[in-house]
PDB file of C-alpha atoms and ligand atoms in Angstrom:
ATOM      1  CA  UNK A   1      19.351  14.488 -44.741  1.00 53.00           C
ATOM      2  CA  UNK A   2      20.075  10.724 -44.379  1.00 57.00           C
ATOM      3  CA  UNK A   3      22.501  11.512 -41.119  1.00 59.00           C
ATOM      4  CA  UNK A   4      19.718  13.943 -39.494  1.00 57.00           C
ATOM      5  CA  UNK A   5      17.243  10.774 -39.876  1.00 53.00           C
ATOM      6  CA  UNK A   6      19.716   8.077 -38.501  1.00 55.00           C
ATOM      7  CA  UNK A   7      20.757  10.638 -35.654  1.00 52.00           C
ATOM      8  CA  UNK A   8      16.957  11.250 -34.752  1.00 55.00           C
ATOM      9  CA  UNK A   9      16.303   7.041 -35.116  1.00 52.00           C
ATOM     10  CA  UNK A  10      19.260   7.004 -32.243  1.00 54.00           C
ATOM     11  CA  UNK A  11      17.447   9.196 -29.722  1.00 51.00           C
ATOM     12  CA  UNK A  12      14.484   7.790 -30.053  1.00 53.00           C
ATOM     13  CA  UNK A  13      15.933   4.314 -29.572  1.00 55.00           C
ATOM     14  CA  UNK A  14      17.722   5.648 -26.687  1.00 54.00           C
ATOM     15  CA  UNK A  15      14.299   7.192 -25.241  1.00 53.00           C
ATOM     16  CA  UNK A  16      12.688   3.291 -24.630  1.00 51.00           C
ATOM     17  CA  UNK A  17      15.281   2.278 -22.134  1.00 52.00           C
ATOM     18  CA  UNK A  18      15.020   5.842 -20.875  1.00 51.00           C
ATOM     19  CA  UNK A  19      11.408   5.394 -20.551  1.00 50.00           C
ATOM     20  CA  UNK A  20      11.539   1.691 -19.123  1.00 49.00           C
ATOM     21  CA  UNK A  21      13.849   2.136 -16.625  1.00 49.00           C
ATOM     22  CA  UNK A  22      11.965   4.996 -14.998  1.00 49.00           C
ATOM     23  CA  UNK A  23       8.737   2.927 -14.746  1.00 51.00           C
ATOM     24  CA  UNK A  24      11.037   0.418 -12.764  1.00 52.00           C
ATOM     25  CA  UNK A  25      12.017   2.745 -10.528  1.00 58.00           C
ATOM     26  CA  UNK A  26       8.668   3.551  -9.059  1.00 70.00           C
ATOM     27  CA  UNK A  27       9.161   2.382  -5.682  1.00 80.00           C
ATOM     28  CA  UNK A  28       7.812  -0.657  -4.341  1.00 93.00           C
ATOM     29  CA  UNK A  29       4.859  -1.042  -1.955  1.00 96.00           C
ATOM     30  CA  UNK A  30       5.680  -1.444   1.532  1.00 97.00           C
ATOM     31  CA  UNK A  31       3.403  -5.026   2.179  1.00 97.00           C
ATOM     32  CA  UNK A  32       1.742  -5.347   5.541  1.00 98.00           C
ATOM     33  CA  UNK A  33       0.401  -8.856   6.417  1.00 98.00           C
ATOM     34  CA  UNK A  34      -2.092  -9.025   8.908  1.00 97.00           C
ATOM     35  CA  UNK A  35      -3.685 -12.270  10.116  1.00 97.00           C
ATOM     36  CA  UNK A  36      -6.650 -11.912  12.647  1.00 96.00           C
ATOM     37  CA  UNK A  37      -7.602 -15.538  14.187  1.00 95.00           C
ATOM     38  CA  UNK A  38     -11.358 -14.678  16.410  1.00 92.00           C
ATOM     39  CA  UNK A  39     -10.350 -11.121  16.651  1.00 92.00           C
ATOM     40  CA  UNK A  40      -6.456 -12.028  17.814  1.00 95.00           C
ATOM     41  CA  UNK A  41      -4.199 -10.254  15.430  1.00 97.00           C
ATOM     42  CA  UNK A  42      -1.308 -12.600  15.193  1.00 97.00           C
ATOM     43  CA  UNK A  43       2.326 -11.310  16.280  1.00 97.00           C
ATOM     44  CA  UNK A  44       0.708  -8.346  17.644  1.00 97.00           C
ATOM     45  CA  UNK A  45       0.027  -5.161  16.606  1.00 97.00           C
ATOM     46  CA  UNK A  46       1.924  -4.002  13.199  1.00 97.00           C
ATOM     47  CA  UNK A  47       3.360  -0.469  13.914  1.00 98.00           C
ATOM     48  CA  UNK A  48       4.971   0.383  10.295  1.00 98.00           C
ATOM     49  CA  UNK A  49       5.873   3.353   9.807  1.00 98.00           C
ATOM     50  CA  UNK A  50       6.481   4.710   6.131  1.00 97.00           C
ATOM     51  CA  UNK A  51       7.610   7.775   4.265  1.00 97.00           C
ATOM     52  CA  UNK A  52       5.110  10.077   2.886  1.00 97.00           C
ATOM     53  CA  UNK A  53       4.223   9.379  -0.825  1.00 97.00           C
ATOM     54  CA  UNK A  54       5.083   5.718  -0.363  1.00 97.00           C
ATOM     55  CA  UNK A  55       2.367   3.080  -1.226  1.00 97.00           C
ATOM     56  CA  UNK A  56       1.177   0.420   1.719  1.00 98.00           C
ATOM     57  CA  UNK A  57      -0.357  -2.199   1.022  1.00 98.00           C
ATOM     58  CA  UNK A  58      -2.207  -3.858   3.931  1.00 98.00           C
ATOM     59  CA  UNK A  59      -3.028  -7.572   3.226  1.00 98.00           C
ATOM     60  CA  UNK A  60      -5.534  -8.599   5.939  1.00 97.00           C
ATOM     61  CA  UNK A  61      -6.220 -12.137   6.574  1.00 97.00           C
ATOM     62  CA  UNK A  62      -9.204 -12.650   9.157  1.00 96.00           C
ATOM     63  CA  UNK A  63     -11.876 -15.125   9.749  1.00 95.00           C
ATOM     64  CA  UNK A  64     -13.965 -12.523  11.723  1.00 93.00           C
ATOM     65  CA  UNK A  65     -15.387  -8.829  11.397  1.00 94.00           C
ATOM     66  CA  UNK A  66     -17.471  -7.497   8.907  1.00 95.00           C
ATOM     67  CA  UNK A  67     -14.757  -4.205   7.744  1.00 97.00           C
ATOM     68  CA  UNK A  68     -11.189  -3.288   7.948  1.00 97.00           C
ATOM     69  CA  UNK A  69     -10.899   0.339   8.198  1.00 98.00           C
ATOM     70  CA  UNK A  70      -7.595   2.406   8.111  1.00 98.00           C
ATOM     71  CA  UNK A  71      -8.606   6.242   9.386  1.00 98.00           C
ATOM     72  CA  UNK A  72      -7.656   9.478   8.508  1.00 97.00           C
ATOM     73  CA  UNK A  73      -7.852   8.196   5.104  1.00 97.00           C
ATOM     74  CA  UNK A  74     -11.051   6.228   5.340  1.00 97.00           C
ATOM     75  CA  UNK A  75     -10.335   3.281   3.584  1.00 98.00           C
ATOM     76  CA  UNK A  76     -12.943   0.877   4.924  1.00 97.00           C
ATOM     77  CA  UNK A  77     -13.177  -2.804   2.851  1.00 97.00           C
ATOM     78  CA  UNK A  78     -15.172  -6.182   4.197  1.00 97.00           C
ATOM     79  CA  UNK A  79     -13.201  -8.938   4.639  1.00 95.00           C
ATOM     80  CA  UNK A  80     -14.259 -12.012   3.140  1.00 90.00           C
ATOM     81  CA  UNK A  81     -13.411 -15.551   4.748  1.00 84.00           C
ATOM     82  CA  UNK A  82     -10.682 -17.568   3.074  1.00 87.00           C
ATOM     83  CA  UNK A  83      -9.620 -14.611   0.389  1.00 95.00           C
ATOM     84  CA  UNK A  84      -7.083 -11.514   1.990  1.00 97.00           C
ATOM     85  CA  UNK A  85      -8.702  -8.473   1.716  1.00 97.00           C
ATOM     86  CA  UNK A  86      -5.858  -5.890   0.311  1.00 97.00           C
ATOM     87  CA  UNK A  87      -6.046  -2.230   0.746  1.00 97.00           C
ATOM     88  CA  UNK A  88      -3.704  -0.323  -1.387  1.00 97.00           C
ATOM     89  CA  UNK A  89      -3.168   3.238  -1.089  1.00 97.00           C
ATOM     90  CA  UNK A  90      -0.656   6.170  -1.104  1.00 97.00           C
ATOM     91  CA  UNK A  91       0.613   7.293   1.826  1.00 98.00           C
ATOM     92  CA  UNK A  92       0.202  11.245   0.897  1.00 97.00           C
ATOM     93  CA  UNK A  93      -0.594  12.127   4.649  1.00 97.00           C
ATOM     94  CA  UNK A  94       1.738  12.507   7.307  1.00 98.00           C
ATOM     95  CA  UNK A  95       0.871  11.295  10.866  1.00 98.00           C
ATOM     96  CA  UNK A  96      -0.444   8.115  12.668  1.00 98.00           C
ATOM     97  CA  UNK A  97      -3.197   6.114  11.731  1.00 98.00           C
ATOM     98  CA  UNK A  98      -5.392   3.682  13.327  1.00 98.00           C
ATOM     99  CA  UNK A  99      -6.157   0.402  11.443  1.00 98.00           C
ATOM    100  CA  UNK A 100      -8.783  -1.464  12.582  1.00 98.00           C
ATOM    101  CA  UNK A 101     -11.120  -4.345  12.239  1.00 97.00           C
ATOM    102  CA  UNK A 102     -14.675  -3.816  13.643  1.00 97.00           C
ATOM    103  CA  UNK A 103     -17.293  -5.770  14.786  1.00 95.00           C
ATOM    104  CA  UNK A 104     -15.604  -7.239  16.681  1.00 94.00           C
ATOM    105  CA  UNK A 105     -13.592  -3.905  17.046  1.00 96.00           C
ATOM    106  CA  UNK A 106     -10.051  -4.884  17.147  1.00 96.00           C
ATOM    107  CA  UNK A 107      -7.051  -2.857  16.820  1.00 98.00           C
ATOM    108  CA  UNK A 108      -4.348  -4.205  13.836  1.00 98.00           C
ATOM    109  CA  UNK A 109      -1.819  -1.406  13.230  1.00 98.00           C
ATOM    110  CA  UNK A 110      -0.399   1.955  14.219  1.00 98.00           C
ATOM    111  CA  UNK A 111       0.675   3.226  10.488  1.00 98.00           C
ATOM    112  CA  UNK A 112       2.833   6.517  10.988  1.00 98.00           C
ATOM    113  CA  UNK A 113       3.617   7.985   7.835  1.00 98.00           C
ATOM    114  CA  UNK A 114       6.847  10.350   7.958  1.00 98.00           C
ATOM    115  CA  UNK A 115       7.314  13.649   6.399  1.00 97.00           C
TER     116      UNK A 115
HETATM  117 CU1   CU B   1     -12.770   2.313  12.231  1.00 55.99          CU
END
C-alpha cells in the first residue's frame, strides 16, 4: 500500500519537469524589426521567410502612417509615434504576404511562409 503511494508520488514528481520542459520548447517567435523614417523603411525591404505554424512577430517602428497592415491575414494595427507597434501572429498560411504601411502607402516586407 505504502510502496504503490511512494511509486505514484515518483511519477507525478517526474510529470513537472515533463510538463516544464515541453512549455520551453514551444518555439520562439521569429522578431521582425521594422523602422520607417517619413515613409523610408530603413535597410530596405524585410523579405523573411518562415515555416508554417511558426509565430512572427513584426515590431514596427514609424513616425508616419496611420496603419500597418500584413494581408492575407488581415492584421491591420495604427502605429503610434514614439511606442513600436507589434503584431504577433501564427504563421498557419502558406504563401507570400504583403506588409504594408498606408497612408502614406509604403511597402515594409515580403513575408513567405513555407509549407
Ligand atoms: Cu494594406
Amino acid at each position: 500500500m505504502r510502496r504503490t503511494l511512494v511509486l505514484a508520488l515518483a511519477l507525478f514528481a517526474m510529470a513537472i519537469p515533463a510538463a516544464a520542459t515541453a512549455t520551453s520548447a514551444v518555439a520562439k517567435p521569429v522578431v521582425i524589426q521594422i523602422n520607417v523614417v517619413n515613409g523610408k523603411v530603413m535597410g530596405g525591404i524585410k523579405r523573411p521567410s518562415v515555416k508554417k505554424g511558426r509565430t512572427v512577430r513584426f515590431v514596427i517602428r514609424t513616425n508616419a502612417g496611420t496603419g500597418v497592415h500584413l494581408h492575407g491575414y488581415d492584421i491591420e494595427k495604427t502605429p503610434k509615434k514614439g511606442t513600436p507597434t507589434v503584431i504577433q501572429f501564427v504563421a498557419k498560411v502558406p504563401g507570400r504576404f504583403e506588409f504594408e504601411l498606408h497612408h502614406p502607402d509604403v511597402l515594409l516586407a515580403q513575408l513567405t511562409v513555407r509549407p
